[in-house]
Amino acid sequence: MANIFTITLLSAFVFASTTNLLLVQTATAQPVQIKKPTNSGVQIYPANNKLSASRLISIESAIKNSSNMRITEAKLTTYSDFAAQTGLYKSSISNDRMVWIVTGFVVGELRMSRGRSVCTDNAKIVRVIDAETGDAFGNSIYCPPNNEINVMQIPQTH
């Protein structure tokens, strides 16, 4: 009889201790951090539209690399506003990311890097600059009608 009582008491003690340990572990456990795989070659730009203006780059910083163009507009806006106007969306940039849109013209001939065309005069350039980091998201170049020439058709002189 004493053995049954001892075994029952011991079982109850083990059950109570195990339950108590599990409850303490559950209450004090830290959430598990699951890291999503990322493509190390792609920079992700999260939303930053809640940042104060003091944390964003100035208009002077946004236009500093635009010395070759006559600037007609520099506008601070969200990436979604820019993308809605142009239809150009990048999945690595949040729609709520603040960007500078710098627009201007280059007087005279403009050769596009790695491109095969030349704009003979008044190329319109639209630059998209990240308003927090100053990173360039891209340039669009538009040539007025009859001012774009295909370099492949220009005779090469040797």
Coordinates of C-alpha atoms in Angstrom, one line a residue:
M1 CA 0.0 0.0 0.0
A2 CA 2.9 2.4 0.8
N3 CA 4.4 1.7 -2.6
I4 CA 1.2 2.6 -4.4
F5 CA 0.9 5.8 -2.3
T6 CA 4.6 6.7 -3.0
I7 CA 4.3 6.0 -6.7
T8 CA 1.1 8.0 -7.0
L9 CA 2.6 10.9 -5.0
L10 CA 5.8 10.8 -7.1
S11 CA 3.7 10.8 -10.3
A12 CA 1.7 13.7 -9.2
F13 CA 4.8 15.6 -8.2
V14 CA 6.5 14.9 -11.6
F15 CA 3.3 15.9 -13.5
A16 CA 3.0 19.2 -11.4
S17 CA 6.7 20.0 -11.9
T18 CA 6.6 19.4 -15.6
T19 CA 3.4 21.4 -16.1
N20 CA 4.9 24.3 -14.0
L21 CA 8.1 24.2 -16.0
L22 CA 6.2 24.3 -19.3
L23 CA 4.0 27.2 -18.1
V24 CA 7.1 29.2 -17.1
Q25 CA 8.9 28.4 -20.4
T26 CA 5.8 29.5 -22.3
A27 CA 5.3 32.7 -20.4
T28 CA 9.0 33.8 -20.7
A29 CA 9.7 32.5 -24.2
Q30 CA 11.0 35.0 -26.8
P31 CA 9.3 34.9 -30.2
V32 CA 11.3 33.0 -32.8
Q33 CA 12.8 35.3 -35.4
I34 CA 12.2 33.9 -38.9
K35 CA 14.5 35.4 -41.4
K36 CA 13.2 35.6 -44.9
P37 CA 15.6 34.8 -47.6
T38 CA 16.8 37.9 -49.4
N39 CA 18.6 38.4 -52.6
S40 CA 21.8 40.0 -51.4
G41 CA 22.2 41.8 -54.7
V42 CA 18.9 43.7 -54.4
Q43 CA 18.6 46.7 -52.0
I44 CA 15.2 46.9 -50.4
Y45 CA 13.8 50.4 -49.7
P46 CA 11.1 50.3 -47.1
A47 CA 8.5 53.0 -46.4
N48 CA 9.9 56.2 -44.9
N49 CA 7.1 58.7 -45.5
K50 CA 6.7 59.1 -41.7
L51 CA 10.3 60.5 -41.3
S52 CA 10.7 64.1 -40.4
A53 CA 12.0 66.5 -43.1
S54 CA 15.2 66.8 -41.1
R55 CA 16.0 63.2 -41.8
L56 CA 15.6 63.6 -45.6
I57 CA 18.2 65.0 -48.0
S58 CA 17.9 68.6 -49.0
I59 CA 16.9 69.8 -52.5
E60 CA 20.5 70.9 -52.9
S61 CA 21.7 67.4 -52.3
A62 CA 19.1 66.0 -54.7
I63 CA 20.2 68.2 -57.6
K64 CA 24.0 68.1 -57.0
N65 CA 24.6 65.5 -59.7
S66 CA 22.5 67.4 -62.3
S67 CA 25.0 70.1 -63.2
N68 CA 24.8 69.1 -66.9
M69 CA 21.1 70.0 -67.1
R70 CA 18.9 73.1 -66.8
I71 CA 16.6 72.1 -64.0
T72 CA 12.9 73.0 -64.4
E73 CA 11.5 71.2 -61.4
A74 CA 12.6 69.4 -58.2
K75 CA 9.7 67.8 -56.3
L76 CA 9.6 65.8 -53.1
T77 CA 6.9 63.1 -53.4
T78 CA 6.2 59.4 -52.7
Y79 CA 7.4 56.7 -55.0
S80 CA 3.7 55.7 -55.6
D81 CA 3.0 59.2 -57.0
F82 CA 5.9 58.9 -59.3
A83 CA 5.1 55.4 -60.4
A84 CA 1.4 56.3 -61.0
Q85 CA 2.5 59.1 -63.4
T86 CA 5.0 57.0 -65.3
G87 CA 3.8 53.4 -64.9
L88 CA 7.3 52.5 -63.7
Y89 CA 7.2 50.3 -60.6
K90 CA 10.0 48.5 -58.8
S91 CA 9.1 45.9 -56.3
S92 CA 12.2 46.7 -54.2
I93 CA 10.9 50.2 -53.5
S94 CA 7.9 50.8 -51.1
N95 CA 5.1 52.9 -52.6
D96 CA 5.4 55.0 -49.3
R97 CA 9.1 55.7 -49.9
M98 CA 9.9 59.5 -50.3
V99 CA 11.8 60.4 -53.4
W100 CA 13.0 63.6 -55.2
I101 CA 11.9 63.9 -58.8
V102 CA 14.4 66.2 -60.6
T103 CA 13.4 67.2 -64.1
G104 CA 15.4 69.3 -66.6
F105 CA 16.8 69.7 -70.1
V106 CA 20.2 69.3 -71.6
V107 CA 20.9 71.9 -74.3
G108 CA 22.9 70.4 -77.2
E109 CA 23.8 66.9 -78.0
L110 CA 23.3 64.1 -75.4
R111 CA 24.7 60.7 -75.8
M112 CA 23.1 58.1 -73.7
S113 CA 25.5 55.8 -71.8
R114 CA 25.4 52.2 -73.1
G115 CA 22.7 53.3 -75.5
R116 CA 22.7 53.4 -79.2
S117 CA 21.0 56.8 -79.8
V118 CA 21.9 60.4 -79.6
C119 CA 19.6 63.2 -78.8
T120 CA 20.7 66.2 -80.9
D121 CA 19.2 68.9 -78.7
N122 CA 17.0 69.6 -75.7
A123 CA 16.8 66.1 -74.2
K124 CA 14.4 66.0 -71.2
I125 CA 15.8 64.1 -68.2
V126 CA 13.8 62.9 -65.2
R127 CA 15.9 61.6 -62.3
V128 CA 14.5 59.7 -59.3
I129 CA 16.5 60.2 -56.2
D130 CA 15.8 58.5 -52.8
A131 CA 15.0 61.3 -50.4
E132 CA 16.6 59.5 -47.4
T133 CA 19.8 58.0 -48.8
G134 CA 20.4 60.0 -52.0
D135 CA 20.6 56.8 -54.0
A136 CA 19.6 57.2 -57.6
F137 CA 16.7 55.0 -58.6
G138 CA 17.0 55.8 -62.3
N139 CA 17.0 58.3 -65.1
S140 CA 14.5 58.7 -68.0
I141 CA 15.7 60.5 -71.1
Y142 CA 13.2 61.8 -73.6
C143 CA 14.2 63.3 -77.0
P144 CA 11.9 65.8 -78.7
P145 CA 10.5 64.5 -82.1
N146 CA 13.1 64.5 -84.9
N147 CA 16.0 65.0 -82.5
E148 CA 16.8 61.3 -81.9
I149 CA 19.3 59.6 -84.1
N150 CA 20.2 56.0 -84.1
V151 CA 24.0 55.7 -83.7
M152 CA 24.0 52.5 -85.7
Q153 CA 22.9 54.4 -88.8
I154 CA 25.7 57.0 -88.5
P155 CA 28.6 56.2 -90.8
Q156 CA 31.7 55.3 -88.8
T157 CA 34.9 57.0 -89.8
H158 CA 38.1 55.1 -89.2

